[in-house]
mmCIF file of C-alpha atoms in Angstrom:
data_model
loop_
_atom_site.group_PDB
_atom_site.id
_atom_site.type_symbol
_atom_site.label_atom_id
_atom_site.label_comp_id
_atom_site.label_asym_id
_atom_site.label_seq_id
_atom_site.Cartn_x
_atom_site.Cartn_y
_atom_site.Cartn_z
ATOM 1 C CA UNK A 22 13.356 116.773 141.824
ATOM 2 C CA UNK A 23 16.915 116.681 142.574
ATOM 3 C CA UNK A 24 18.622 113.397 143.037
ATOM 4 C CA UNK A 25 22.396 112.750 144.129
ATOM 5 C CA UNK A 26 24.074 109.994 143.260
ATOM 6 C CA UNK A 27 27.508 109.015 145.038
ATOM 7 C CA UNK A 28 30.438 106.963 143.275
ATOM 8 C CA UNK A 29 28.144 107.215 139.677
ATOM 9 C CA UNK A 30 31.100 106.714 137.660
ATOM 10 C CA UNK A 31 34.765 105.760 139.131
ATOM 11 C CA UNK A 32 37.883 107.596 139.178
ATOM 12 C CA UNK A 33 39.243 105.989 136.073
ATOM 13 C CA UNK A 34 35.683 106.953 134.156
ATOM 14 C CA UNK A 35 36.496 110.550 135.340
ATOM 15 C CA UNK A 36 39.807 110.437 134.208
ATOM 16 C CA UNK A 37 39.129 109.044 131.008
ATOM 17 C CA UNK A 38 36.175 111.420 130.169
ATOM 18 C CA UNK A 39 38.699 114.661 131.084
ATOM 19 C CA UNK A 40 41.453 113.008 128.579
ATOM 20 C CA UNK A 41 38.030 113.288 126.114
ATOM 21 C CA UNK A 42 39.363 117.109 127.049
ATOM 22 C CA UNK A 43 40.571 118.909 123.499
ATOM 23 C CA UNK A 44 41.919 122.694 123.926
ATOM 24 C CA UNK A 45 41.461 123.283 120.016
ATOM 25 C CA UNK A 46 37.905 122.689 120.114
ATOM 26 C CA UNK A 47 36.817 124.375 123.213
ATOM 27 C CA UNK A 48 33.527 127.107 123.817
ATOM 28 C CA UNK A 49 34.035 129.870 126.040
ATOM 29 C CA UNK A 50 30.366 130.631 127.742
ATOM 30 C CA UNK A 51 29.919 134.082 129.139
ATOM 31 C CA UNK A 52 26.071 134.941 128.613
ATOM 32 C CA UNK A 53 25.291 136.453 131.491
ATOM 33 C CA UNK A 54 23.412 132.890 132.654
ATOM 34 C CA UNK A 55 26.458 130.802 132.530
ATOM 35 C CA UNK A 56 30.451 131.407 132.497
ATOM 36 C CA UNK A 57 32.620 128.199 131.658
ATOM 37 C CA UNK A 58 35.097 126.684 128.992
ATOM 38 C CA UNK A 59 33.206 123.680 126.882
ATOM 39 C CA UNK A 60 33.994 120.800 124.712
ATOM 40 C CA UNK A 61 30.896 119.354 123.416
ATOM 41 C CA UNK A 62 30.445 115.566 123.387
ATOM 42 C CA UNK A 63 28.040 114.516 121.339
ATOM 43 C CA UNK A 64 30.389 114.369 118.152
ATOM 44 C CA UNK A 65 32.325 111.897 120.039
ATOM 45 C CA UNK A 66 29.461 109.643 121.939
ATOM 46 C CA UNK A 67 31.274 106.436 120.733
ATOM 47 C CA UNK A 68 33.990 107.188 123.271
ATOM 48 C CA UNK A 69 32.025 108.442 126.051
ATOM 49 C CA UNK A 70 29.691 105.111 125.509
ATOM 50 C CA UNK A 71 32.577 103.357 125.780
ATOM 51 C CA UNK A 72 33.666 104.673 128.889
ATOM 52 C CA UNK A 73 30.414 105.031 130.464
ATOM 53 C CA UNK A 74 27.903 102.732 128.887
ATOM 54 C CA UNK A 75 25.001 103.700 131.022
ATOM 55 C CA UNK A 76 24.532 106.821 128.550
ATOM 56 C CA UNK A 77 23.842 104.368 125.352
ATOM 57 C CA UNK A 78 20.250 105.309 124.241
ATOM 58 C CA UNK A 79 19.698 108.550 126.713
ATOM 59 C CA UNK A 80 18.458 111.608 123.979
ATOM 60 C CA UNK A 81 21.430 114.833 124.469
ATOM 61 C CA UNK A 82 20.211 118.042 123.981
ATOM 62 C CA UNK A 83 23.664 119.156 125.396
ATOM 63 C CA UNK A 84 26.170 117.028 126.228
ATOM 64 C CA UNK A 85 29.686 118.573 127.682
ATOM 65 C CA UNK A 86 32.353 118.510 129.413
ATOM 66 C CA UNK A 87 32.860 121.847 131.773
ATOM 67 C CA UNK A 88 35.913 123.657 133.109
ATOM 68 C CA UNK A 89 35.729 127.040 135.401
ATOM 69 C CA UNK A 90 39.024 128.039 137.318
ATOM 70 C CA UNK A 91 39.543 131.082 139.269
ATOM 71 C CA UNK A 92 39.818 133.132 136.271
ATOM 72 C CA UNK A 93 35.766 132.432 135.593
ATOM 73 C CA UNK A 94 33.433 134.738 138.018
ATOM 74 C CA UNK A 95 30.041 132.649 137.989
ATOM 75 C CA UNK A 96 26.822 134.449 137.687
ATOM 76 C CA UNK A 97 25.558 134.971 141.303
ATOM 77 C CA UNK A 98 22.045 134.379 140.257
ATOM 78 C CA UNK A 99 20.286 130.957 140.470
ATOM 79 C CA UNK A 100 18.862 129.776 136.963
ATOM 80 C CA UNK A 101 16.745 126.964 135.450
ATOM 81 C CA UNK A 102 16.800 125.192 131.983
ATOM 82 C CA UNK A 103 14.573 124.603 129.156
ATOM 83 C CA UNK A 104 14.829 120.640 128.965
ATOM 84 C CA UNK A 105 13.186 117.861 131.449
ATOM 85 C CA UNK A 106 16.546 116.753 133.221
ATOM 86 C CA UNK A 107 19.769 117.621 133.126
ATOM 87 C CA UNK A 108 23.085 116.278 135.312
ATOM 88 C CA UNK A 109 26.400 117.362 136.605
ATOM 89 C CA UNK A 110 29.189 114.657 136.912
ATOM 90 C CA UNK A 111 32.121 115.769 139.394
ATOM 91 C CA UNK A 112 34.904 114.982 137.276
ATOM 92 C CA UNK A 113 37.740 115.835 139.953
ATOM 93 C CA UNK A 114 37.490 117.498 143.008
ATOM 94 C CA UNK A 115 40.868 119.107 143.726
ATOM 95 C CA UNK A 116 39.792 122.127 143.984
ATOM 96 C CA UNK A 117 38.532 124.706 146.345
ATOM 97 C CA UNK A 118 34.964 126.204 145.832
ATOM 98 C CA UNK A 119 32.385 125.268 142.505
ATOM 99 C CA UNK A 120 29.966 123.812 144.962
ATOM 100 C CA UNK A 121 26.704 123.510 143.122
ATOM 101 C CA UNK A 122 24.161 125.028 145.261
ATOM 102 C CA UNK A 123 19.883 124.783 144.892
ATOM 103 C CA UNK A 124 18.182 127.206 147.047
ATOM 104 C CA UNK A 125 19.513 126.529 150.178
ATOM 105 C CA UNK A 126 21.004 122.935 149.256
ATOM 106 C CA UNK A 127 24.497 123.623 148.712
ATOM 107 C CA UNK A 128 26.730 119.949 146.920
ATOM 108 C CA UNK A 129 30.351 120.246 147.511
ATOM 109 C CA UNK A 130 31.421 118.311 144.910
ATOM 110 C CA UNK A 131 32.781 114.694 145.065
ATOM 111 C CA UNK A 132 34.670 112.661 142.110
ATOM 112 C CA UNK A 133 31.638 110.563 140.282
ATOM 113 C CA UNK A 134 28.842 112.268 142.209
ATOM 114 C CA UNK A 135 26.231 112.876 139.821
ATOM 115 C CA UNK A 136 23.158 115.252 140.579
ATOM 116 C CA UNK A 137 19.973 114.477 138.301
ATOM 117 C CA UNK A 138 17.879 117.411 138.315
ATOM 118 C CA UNK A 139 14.564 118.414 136.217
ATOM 119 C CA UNK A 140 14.610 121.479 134.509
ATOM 120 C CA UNK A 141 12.923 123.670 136.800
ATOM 121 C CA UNK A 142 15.102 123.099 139.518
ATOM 122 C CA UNK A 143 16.430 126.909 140.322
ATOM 123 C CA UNK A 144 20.558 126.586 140.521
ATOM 124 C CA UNK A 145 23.763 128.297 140.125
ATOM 125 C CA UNK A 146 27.504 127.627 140.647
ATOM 126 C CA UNK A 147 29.804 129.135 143.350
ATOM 127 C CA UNK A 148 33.494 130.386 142.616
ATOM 128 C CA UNK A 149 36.394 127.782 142.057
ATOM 129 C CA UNK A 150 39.877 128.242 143.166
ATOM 130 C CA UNK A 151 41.751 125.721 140.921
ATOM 131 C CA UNK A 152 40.649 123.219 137.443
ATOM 132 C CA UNK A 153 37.082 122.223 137.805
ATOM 133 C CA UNK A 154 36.120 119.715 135.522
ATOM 134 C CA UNK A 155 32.216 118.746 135.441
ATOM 135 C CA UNK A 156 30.523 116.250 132.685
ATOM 136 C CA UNK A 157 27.224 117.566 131.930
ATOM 137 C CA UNK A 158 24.413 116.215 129.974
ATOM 138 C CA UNK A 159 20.613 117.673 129.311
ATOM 139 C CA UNK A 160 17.815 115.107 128.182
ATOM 140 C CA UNK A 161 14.652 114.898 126.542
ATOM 141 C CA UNK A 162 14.713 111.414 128.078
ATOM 142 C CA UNK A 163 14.308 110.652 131.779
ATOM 143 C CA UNK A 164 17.967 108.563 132.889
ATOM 144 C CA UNK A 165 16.354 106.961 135.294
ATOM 145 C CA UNK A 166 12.658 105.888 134.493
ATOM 146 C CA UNK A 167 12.833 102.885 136.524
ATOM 147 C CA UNK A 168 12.775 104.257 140.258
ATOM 148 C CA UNK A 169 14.267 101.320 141.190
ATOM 149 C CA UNK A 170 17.424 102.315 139.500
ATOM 150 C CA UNK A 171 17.555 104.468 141.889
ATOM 151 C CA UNK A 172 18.132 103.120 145.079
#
């Protein structure tokens, strides 16, 4: 199941979840699965609730913010994850590249465009020319277990 959501959060959400952004506590990723800075969020869910309360109550695994520039080669090589559902938030999009591509579904990404995913959704991120910053969350929890939400 992949879902994609347009306008999910505004501009000012985005820009208030990258100003979450703090260089002393960053992760550099390079496993082989997955290349990218990261500042995990869960230590500070107060002030991502309060910027996006539609998160209150959903059940992290992982919850981050990402950043790739053109200094990060991505793993050519589609991958899937261990948890139910998982998202990617487009946190800007002035960039060139870091479209998010399934199979043979390529998502250029959009400010607040959210894609909801399951797990076993095969996936992988193309080169970026430029700061991309991407909020990303995996659940135990379902987001949306209403389908009506969804519309």
């Amino acid at each position: 199941m992949i879902k994609i959501l347009h306008n999910y959060i505004t501009k000012t959400q985005c820009h208030s979840i990258i100003n979450l952004w703090n260089d002393n506590t960053i992760t550099n990723v390079d496993d082989g699965i997955y290349h990218f800075y990261g500042f995990n969020l869960i230590p500070h869910m107060e002030s991502v609730i309060d910027i996006i309360p539609e998160f209150k109550g959903c059940d992290f695994k992982k919850f981050r913010i990402q950043y790739t520039d053109e200094t990060i080669r991505q793993v050519p090589t589609t991958h899937v994850h261990i948890n139910r559902y998982s998202f990617v938030i487009f946190l800007n999009d002035e960039f060139e590249g870091g479209e998010l591509v399934f199979n043979e579904m390529r998502i250029k990404p959009t400010i607040g465009t959210m894609v909801y995913f399951t797990g076993d959704e095969p996936h992988r991120v193309e080169n970026t020319i430029g700061k991309r910053f991407t909020l990303v969350g995996f659940l135990h929890n379902d987001l949306f277990p209403n389908p009506k939400t969804m519309l």
